[in-house]
mmCIF file of C-alpha atoms in Angstrom:
data_model
loop_
_atom_site.group_PDB
_atom_site.id
_atom_site.type_symbol
_atom_site.label_atom_id
_atom_site.label_comp_id
_atom_site.label_asym_id
_atom_site.label_seq_id
_atom_site.Cartn_x
_atom_site.Cartn_y
_atom_site.Cartn_z
ATOM 1 C CA MET A 4 -56.851 -79.593 -42.199
ATOM 2 C CA THR A 5 -57.624 -80.720 -45.375
ATOM 3 C CA GLU A 6 -57.015 -84.844 -45.613
ATOM 4 C CA ILE A 7 -54.350 -84.914 -48.032
ATOM 5 C CA ASP A 8 -54.450 -87.987 -50.679
ATOM 6 C CA THR A 9 -51.516 -90.072 -51.154
ATOM 7 C CA SER A 10 -52.851 -92.778 -53.259
ATOM 8 C CA VAL A 11 -52.678 -90.014 -56.497
ATOM 9 C CA PRO A 12 -49.859 -88.131 -57.799
ATOM 10 C CA HIS A 13 -49.678 -84.881 -57.222
ATOM 11 C CA SER A 14 -48.296 -82.134 -59.688
ATOM 12 C CA ALA A 15 -46.562 -79.779 -56.512
ATOM 13 C CA ARG A 16 -45.163 -83.008 -55.194
ATOM 14 C CA ILE A 17 -43.998 -84.378 -58.997
ATOM 15 C CA TRP A 18 -42.376 -81.298 -59.543
ATOM 16 C CA ASN A 19 -40.340 -81.561 -55.787
ATOM 17 C CA TYR A 20 -39.347 -84.978 -57.111
ATOM 18 C CA TRP A 21 -38.031 -83.445 -60.400
ATOM 19 C CA LEU A 22 -36.049 -80.965 -58.408
ATOM 20 C CA GLY A 23 -34.705 -83.699 -55.885
ATOM 21 C CA GLY A 24 -36.876 -83.136 -53.138
ATOM 22 C CA LYS A 25 -37.950 -85.421 -50.898
ATOM 23 C CA ASP A 26 -41.870 -84.443 -50.038
ATOM 24 C CA ASN A 27 -43.195 -86.774 -52.207
ATOM 25 C CA TYR A 28 -44.792 -90.012 -52.115
ATOM 26 C CA PRO A 29 -44.252 -93.404 -54.419
ATOM 27 C CA VAL A 30 -46.758 -92.441 -56.597
ATOM 28 C CA ASP A 31 -45.701 -89.111 -56.997
ATOM 29 C CA GLU A 32 -42.284 -90.777 -57.997
ATOM 30 C CA ALA A 33 -43.993 -93.507 -60.224
ATOM 31 C CA ALA A 34 -45.771 -90.389 -61.983
ATOM 32 C CA GLY A 35 -42.766 -88.728 -62.088
ATOM 33 C CA ASP A 36 -40.755 -91.411 -63.385
ATOM 34 C CA ALA A 37 -43.704 -92.195 -66.390
ATOM 35 C CA TYR A 38 -43.222 -88.688 -67.721
ATOM 36 C CA THR A 39 -39.745 -88.794 -67.936
ATOM 37 C CA ALA A 40 -39.745 -91.821 -69.353
ATOM 38 C CA VAL A 41 -41.531 -90.146 -72.148
ATOM 39 C CA PHE A 42 -39.967 -86.840 -72.496
ATOM 40 C CA PRO A 43 -36.313 -86.703 -70.162
ATOM 41 C CA GLY A 44 -36.046 -83.306 -70.521
ATOM 42 C CA ILE A 45 -38.801 -82.348 -68.275
ATOM 43 C CA VAL A 46 -35.840 -82.704 -65.537
ATOM 44 C CA THR A 47 -33.980 -79.906 -67.234
ATOM 45 C CA ILE A 48 -37.443 -77.639 -67.643
ATOM 46 C CA ALA A 49 -38.013 -77.814 -63.741
ATOM 47 C CA ARG A 50 -34.793 -77.459 -62.651
ATOM 48 C CA SER A 51 -33.893 -74.386 -65.367
ATOM 49 C CA SER A 52 -37.687 -72.855 -63.976
ATOM 50 C CA ARG A 53 -36.235 -72.636 -60.559
ATOM 51 C CA ALA A 54 -32.548 -71.519 -61.997
ATOM 52 C CA PHE A 55 -34.381 -68.599 -63.704
ATOM 53 C CA LEU A 56 -36.401 -68.108 -60.393
ATOM 54 C CA GLY A 57 -32.946 -67.548 -58.332
ATOM 55 C CA ARG A 58 -31.434 -65.185 -60.964
ATOM 56 C CA SER A 59 -34.507 -63.091 -61.622
ATOM 57 C CA ILE A 60 -34.546 -62.427 -57.986
ATOM 58 C CA ARG A 61 -30.672 -61.646 -57.599
ATOM 59 C CA TYR A 62 -31.516 -59.051 -60.268
ATOM 60 C CA LEU A 63 -34.458 -57.598 -58.360
ATOM 61 C CA VAL A 64 -32.421 -57.590 -55.048
ATOM 62 C CA GLU A 65 -28.969 -55.887 -56.232
ATOM 63 C CA GLU A 66 -29.710 -54.449 -59.185
ATOM 64 C CA ALA A 67 -33.488 -53.127 -59.141
ATOM 65 C CA GLY A 68 -33.314 -52.691 -54.865
ATOM 66 C CA VAL A 69 -36.716 -54.549 -54.470
ATOM 67 C CA ARG A 70 -36.550 -55.757 -50.559
ATOM 68 C CA GLN A 71 -40.523 -56.837 -50.604
ATOM 69 C CA PHE A 72 -41.792 -60.187 -52.355
ATOM 70 C CA LEU A 73 -45.749 -61.502 -53.229
ATOM 71 C CA ASP A 74 -44.728 -65.370 -54.267
ATOM 72 C CA VAL A 75 -48.229 -65.940 -55.224
ATOM 73 C CA GLY A 76 -48.512 -69.801 -56.164
ATOM 74 C CA THR A 77 -45.234 -71.095 -54.208
ATOM 75 C CA GLY A 78 -45.190 -74.799 -54.377
ATOM 76 C CA LEU A 79 -43.253 -77.252 -51.984
ATOM 77 C CA PRO A 80 -40.403 -75.777 -50.789
ATOM 78 C CA THR A 81 -37.217 -77.018 -52.164
ATOM 79 C CA VAL A 82 -33.896 -75.647 -52.439
ATOM 80 C CA ASP A 83 -33.203 -71.794 -52.667
ATOM 81 C CA ASN A 84 -37.107 -70.480 -52.079
ATOM 82 C CA THR A 85 -37.775 -67.110 -52.938
ATOM 83 C CA HIS A 86 -37.018 -65.686 -49.388
ATOM 84 C CA GLU A 87 -33.623 -67.714 -49.195
ATOM 85 C CA VAL A 88 -32.279 -65.912 -52.417
ATOM 86 C CA ALA A 89 -33.501 -62.153 -51.263
ATOM 87 C CA GLN A 90 -32.328 -62.740 -48.196
ATOM 88 C CA ARG A 91 -28.844 -63.859 -48.990
ATOM 89 C CA SER A 92 -28.392 -60.878 -50.897
ATOM 90 C CA ALA A 93 -30.348 -58.411 -48.443
ATOM 91 C CA PRO A 94 -31.562 -59.647 -45.158
ATOM 92 C CA GLU A 95 -33.774 -57.504 -44.704
ATOM 93 C CA SER A 96 -36.384 -58.621 -47.303
ATOM 94 C CA LYS A 97 -39.694 -59.198 -46.624
ATOM 95 C CA ILE A 98 -41.424 -62.342 -48.089
ATOM 96 C CA VAL A 99 -45.042 -63.575 -48.324
ATOM 97 C CA TYR A 100 -46.103 -66.733 -49.739
ATOM 98 C CA VAL A 101 -49.473 -67.314 -51.271
ATOM 99 C CA ASP A 102 -51.034 -70.787 -52.259
ATOM 100 C CA ASN A 103 -54.212 -72.510 -51.360
ATOM 101 C CA ASP A 104 -52.963 -76.208 -51.431
ATOM 102 C CA PRO A 105 -53.350 -78.309 -48.215
ATOM 103 C CA LEU A 106 -50.385 -79.915 -49.020
ATOM 104 C CA VAL A 107 -48.263 -77.024 -49.360
ATOM 105 C CA LEU A 108 -49.986 -75.683 -46.238
ATOM 106 C CA ALA A 109 -48.565 -79.038 -44.567
ATOM 107 C CA HIS A 110 -45.452 -77.801 -45.392
ATOM 108 C CA ALA A 111 -45.068 -74.028 -44.892
ATOM 109 C CA ARG A 112 -42.861 -74.550 -42.136
ATOM 110 C CA ALA A 113 -40.091 -74.665 -44.077
ATOM 111 C CA LEU A 114 -40.912 -71.971 -45.299
ATOM 112 C CA LEU A 115 -41.329 -69.830 -42.743
ATOM 113 C CA THR A 116 -37.599 -69.347 -41.922
ATOM 114 C CA SER A 117 -36.298 -65.893 -42.071
ATOM 115 C CA THR A 118 -33.219 -63.880 -41.078
ATOM 116 C CA PRO A 119 -33.742 -61.658 -37.765
ATOM 117 C CA GLN A 120 -33.796 -58.603 -39.902
ATOM 118 C CA GLY A 121 -36.366 -60.087 -42.434
ATOM 119 C CA VAL A 122 -39.969 -61.441 -42.762
ATOM 120 C CA THR A 123 -41.248 -64.397 -44.654
ATOM 121 C CA ALA A 124 -45.220 -64.718 -44.052
ATOM 122 C CA TYR A 125 -47.415 -67.749 -45.701
ATOM 123 C CA GLU A 126 -51.158 -66.922 -46.822
ATOM 124 C CA ASP A 127 -53.189 -70.033 -47.862
ATOM 125 C CA LEU A 128 -55.509 -68.305 -50.391
ATOM 126 C CA SER A 129 -56.472 -68.791 -54.180
ATOM 127 C CA LEU A 130 -55.318 -67.151 -57.012
ATOM 128 C CA TYR A 131 -58.263 -66.679 -58.135
ATOM 129 C CA ASP A 132 -58.903 -64.220 -55.414
ATOM 130 C CA PRO A 133 -56.268 -61.299 -55.393
ATOM 131 C CA GLU A 134 -57.967 -58.885 -54.121
ATOM 132 C CA ARG A 135 -57.747 -60.952 -50.988
ATOM 133 C CA ILE A 136 -53.873 -61.739 -51.461
ATOM 134 C CA LEU A 137 -53.217 -58.100 -51.818
ATOM 135 C CA GLU A 138 -55.564 -57.266 -48.231
ATOM 136 C CA ALA A 139 -53.194 -60.402 -46.428
ATOM 137 C CA ALA A 140 -50.372 -59.143 -48.175
ATOM 138 C CA SER A 141 -50.393 -55.622 -46.789
ATOM 139 C CA LYS A 142 -50.369 -57.483 -43.096
ATOM 140 C CA THR A 143 -46.789 -58.353 -43.955
ATOM 141 C CA LEU A 144 -45.576 -56.035 -46.859
ATOM 142 C CA ASP A 145 -45.986 -51.930 -47.131
ATOM 143 C CA LEU A 146 -47.552 -52.269 -50.269
ATOM 144 C CA SER A 147 -47.294 -48.260 -50.924
ATOM 145 C CA ARG A 148 -43.757 -49.424 -51.975
ATOM 146 C CA PRO A 149 -42.101 -51.188 -54.505
ATOM 147 C CA THR A 150 -42.899 -54.836 -54.659
ATOM 148 C CA ALA A 151 -41.611 -57.800 -56.368
ATOM 149 C CA LEU A 152 -44.825 -60.204 -57.663
ATOM 150 C CA ILE A 153 -43.478 -64.065 -58.487
ATOM 151 C CA MET A 154 -45.590 -66.124 -60.654
ATOM 152 C CA SER A 155 -43.475 -69.610 -61.289
ATOM 153 C CA GLY A 156 -45.398 -71.864 -63.277
ATOM 154 C CA ILE A 157 -48.726 -71.447 -61.741
ATOM 155 C CA LEU A 158 -50.900 -69.601 -64.600
ATOM 156 C CA GLY A 159 -50.779 -72.663 -66.772
ATOM 157 C CA HIS A 160 -53.265 -74.648 -64.195
ATOM 158 C CA VAL A 161 -55.781 -71.739 -65.422
ATOM 159 C CA THR A 162 -57.708 -73.285 -68.221
ATOM 160 C CA ASP A 163 -58.860 -69.633 -69.347
ATOM 161 C CA TYR A 164 -55.633 -67.681 -70.969
ATOM 162 C CA ASP A 165 -57.983 -64.506 -70.753
ATOM 163 C CA GLN A 166 -58.825 -65.486 -67.287
ATOM 164 C CA ALA A 167 -54.950 -66.144 -66.466
ATOM 165 C CA ARG A 168 -54.273 -62.611 -67.777
ATOM 166 C CA ASP A 169 -57.106 -60.762 -65.427
ATOM 167 C CA LEU A 170 -55.614 -62.456 -62.301
ATOM 168 C CA VAL A 171 -51.954 -61.107 -63.384
ATOM 169 C CA THR A 172 -54.057 -57.832 -64.134
ATOM 170 C CA ARG A 173 -55.525 -57.324 -60.603
ATOM 171 C CA LEU A 174 -52.588 -58.350 -58.530
ATOM 172 C CA LEU A 175 -50.273 -55.845 -60.195
ATOM 173 C CA ALA A 176 -53.264 -53.206 -59.873
ATOM 174 C CA GLY A 177 -52.570 -53.221 -56.229
ATOM 175 C CA LEU A 178 -48.901 -52.875 -56.278
ATOM 176 C CA PRO A 179 -47.390 -49.230 -56.917
ATOM 177 C CA SER A 180 -45.127 -48.052 -59.779
ATOM 178 C CA GLY A 181 -41.545 -49.488 -59.509
ATOM 179 C CA SER A 182 -42.693 -52.892 -58.633
ATOM 180 C CA TYR A 183 -42.068 -55.680 -60.796
ATOM 181 C CA LEU A 184 -42.947 -59.177 -61.971
ATOM 182 C CA SER A 185 -41.211 -62.069 -62.600
ATOM 183 C CA LEU A 186 -43.218 -64.716 -64.435
ATOM 184 C CA ASN A 187 -42.137 -68.418 -66.122
ATOM 185 C CA GLU A 188 -44.542 -70.878 -67.584
ATOM 186 C CA GLY A 189 -44.267 -73.361 -69.649
ATOM 187 C CA SER A 190 -44.674 -72.395 -73.347
ATOM 188 C CA ARG A 191 -44.853 -73.812 -76.947
ATOM 189 C CA GLY A 192 -43.008 -73.541 -80.133
ATOM 190 C CA THR A 193 -39.789 -75.260 -79.160
ATOM 191 C CA ASP A 194 -39.783 -78.332 -77.684
ATOM 192 C CA PRO A 195 -42.399 -80.803 -79.485
ATOM 193 C CA ASP A 196 -41.863 -83.626 -77.868
ATOM 194 C CA TYR A 197 -42.484 -81.280 -74.354
ATOM 195 C CA GLU A 198 -45.639 -80.730 -76.254
ATOM 196 C CA GLN A 199 -46.666 -83.976 -76.708
ATOM 197 C CA ALA A 200 -45.857 -85.605 -73.360
ATOM 198 C CA GLN A 201 -47.701 -82.371 -71.554
ATOM 199 C CA ASP A 202 -50.850 -83.138 -73.955
ATOM 200 C CA ALA A 203 -50.847 -86.353 -73.094
ATOM 201 C CA TYR A 204 -50.627 -85.970 -69.176
ATOM 202 C CA ASN A 205 -53.550 -83.704 -69.323
ATOM 203 C CA GLU A 206 -55.895 -86.697 -70.724
ATOM 204 C CA THR A 207 -54.524 -88.763 -68.098
ATOM 205 C CA GLY A 208 -57.393 -86.900 -65.552
ATOM 206 C CA ALA A 209 -54.201 -85.067 -63.570
ATOM 207 C CA VAL A 210 -54.497 -81.381 -62.900
ATOM 208 C CA PRO A 211 -54.005 -80.031 -66.202
ATOM 209 C CA TYR A 212 -51.202 -77.503 -67.235
ATOM 210 C CA PHE A 213 -51.417 -75.799 -70.200
ATOM 211 C CA LEU A 214 -48.421 -75.029 -72.261
ATOM 212 C CA ARG A 215 -49.549 -71.340 -74.235
ATOM 213 C CA PRO A 216 -47.514 -70.097 -77.359
ATOM 214 C CA VAL A 217 -44.573 -67.322 -76.466
ATOM 215 C CA GLU A 218 -46.733 -64.134 -77.641
ATOM 216 C CA GLN A 219 -49.306 -65.399 -74.967
ATOM 217 C CA ILE A 220 -46.700 -65.395 -72.118
ATOM 218 C CA THR A 221 -45.098 -62.078 -72.882
ATOM 219 C CA ALA A 222 -48.841 -60.619 -73.058
ATOM 220 C CA TYR A 223 -48.856 -61.257 -69.337
ATOM 221 C CA PHE A 224 -46.332 -58.030 -68.991
ATOM 222 C CA ASP A 225 -48.779 -56.145 -71.169
ATOM 223 C CA GLY A 226 -48.097 -52.147 -69.178
ATOM 224 C CA LEU A 227 -44.726 -53.042 -68.093
ATOM 225 C CA GLU A 228 -41.052 -51.829 -69.241
ATOM 226 C CA LEU A 229 -39.746 -55.281 -69.789
ATOM 227 C CA VAL A 230 -36.051 -56.139 -68.163
ATOM 228 C CA ASP A 231 -33.569 -57.001 -70.868
ATOM 229 C CA PRO A 232 -33.092 -59.645 -72.593
ATOM 230 C CA GLY A 233 -37.098 -59.785 -72.708
ATOM 231 C CA VAL A 234 -39.182 -62.621 -72.638
ATOM 232 C CA VAL A 235 -36.621 -65.394 -73.468
ATOM 233 C CA SER A 236 -36.826 -69.505 -73.099
ATOM 234 C CA VAL A 237 -34.879 -69.344 -69.173
ATOM 235 C CA PRO A 238 -32.066 -70.501 -69.693
ATOM 236 C CA LEU A 239 -31.232 -67.592 -71.819
ATOM 237 C CA TRP A 240 -32.322 -64.804 -69.048
ATOM 238 C CA ARG A 241 -29.009 -63.703 -67.773
ATOM 239 C CA PRO A 242 -27.337 -66.766 -67.770
ATOM 240 C CA ASP A 243 -24.815 -67.428 -65.612
ATOM 241 C CA GLY A 244 -20.840 -67.533 -66.945
ATOM 242 C CA GLY A 245 -19.962 -67.574 -70.225
ATOM 243 C CA ALA A 246 -22.111 -70.470 -71.369
ATOM 244 C CA GLN A 247 -24.430 -70.286 -74.332
ATOM 245 C CA PRO A 248 -27.573 -72.711 -72.927
ATOM 246 C CA GLU A 249 -29.946 -74.588 -75.156
ATOM 247 C CA PRO A 250 -33.327 -72.801 -75.023
ATOM 248 C CA ILE A 251 -36.056 -75.186 -73.634
ATOM 249 C CA GLY A 252 -39.936 -74.883 -73.705
ATOM 250 C CA GLN A 253 -39.832 -72.318 -70.690
ATOM 251 C CA HIS A 254 -40.485 -68.942 -71.306
ATOM 252 C CA GLY A 255 -40.069 -66.196 -68.383
ATOM 253 C CA GLY A 256 -39.026 -62.580 -67.909
ATOM 254 C CA VAL A 257 -38.970 -59.477 -66.022
ATOM 255 C CA GLY A 258 -40.950 -56.832 -66.220
ATOM 256 C CA ARG A 259 -41.155 -53.142 -63.950
ATOM 257 C CA LYS A 260 -44.246 -51.244 -63.841
ATOM 258 C CA PRO A 261 -44.027 -47.761 -64.843
#
């Protein structure tokens, strides 16, 4: 197995730290604290992204009737992972996680819990190989039946925007009519402080993550029927309770393949 380097900060571990997880090292905490010193709102963004993921999966299970999930770019397990949210509402749900980070692979056992009625699988594959992802997923999922493609905060790591769009298109091409895309990404145009902090982080030599304009995030859903309220700042997507949340620099939505 590939050796995990604990001497340099790692974006998945930093994100895990911001979410309150335990799978990180002092170097990640230091990098995370340095980022929050510049932009404290990053913790809200990380947790709001996770909360959106949970609400979108509950919608897909409880309202759209989806029972199969393909979660690409999984990241480290924390609270309310895709299979936990889905199987809480529908214990027979099947989930395939995909990532190709040795760190995530090392923790994959924590992702492989499942209800007796359902299935959870993990595939060690690259986002850049959609056809292999679909082939591997088909061992666990019946890809002739509606499947939800989950992409949470992964496409910002793809430097070229056209390539990022192509990856989404190719993954969706392997899923039938009635399938869904749940996607959320860091956005430009809402929070200048976030944009400044992220641009500075990208210049440190760490693995970069590119914030994109909302219209580019919306374009990932081209050809799909957007579920109300469309692509919005993630706290505004079907919020729980009566509170009116504040928009943040993270946009997402859910779309159905016709």
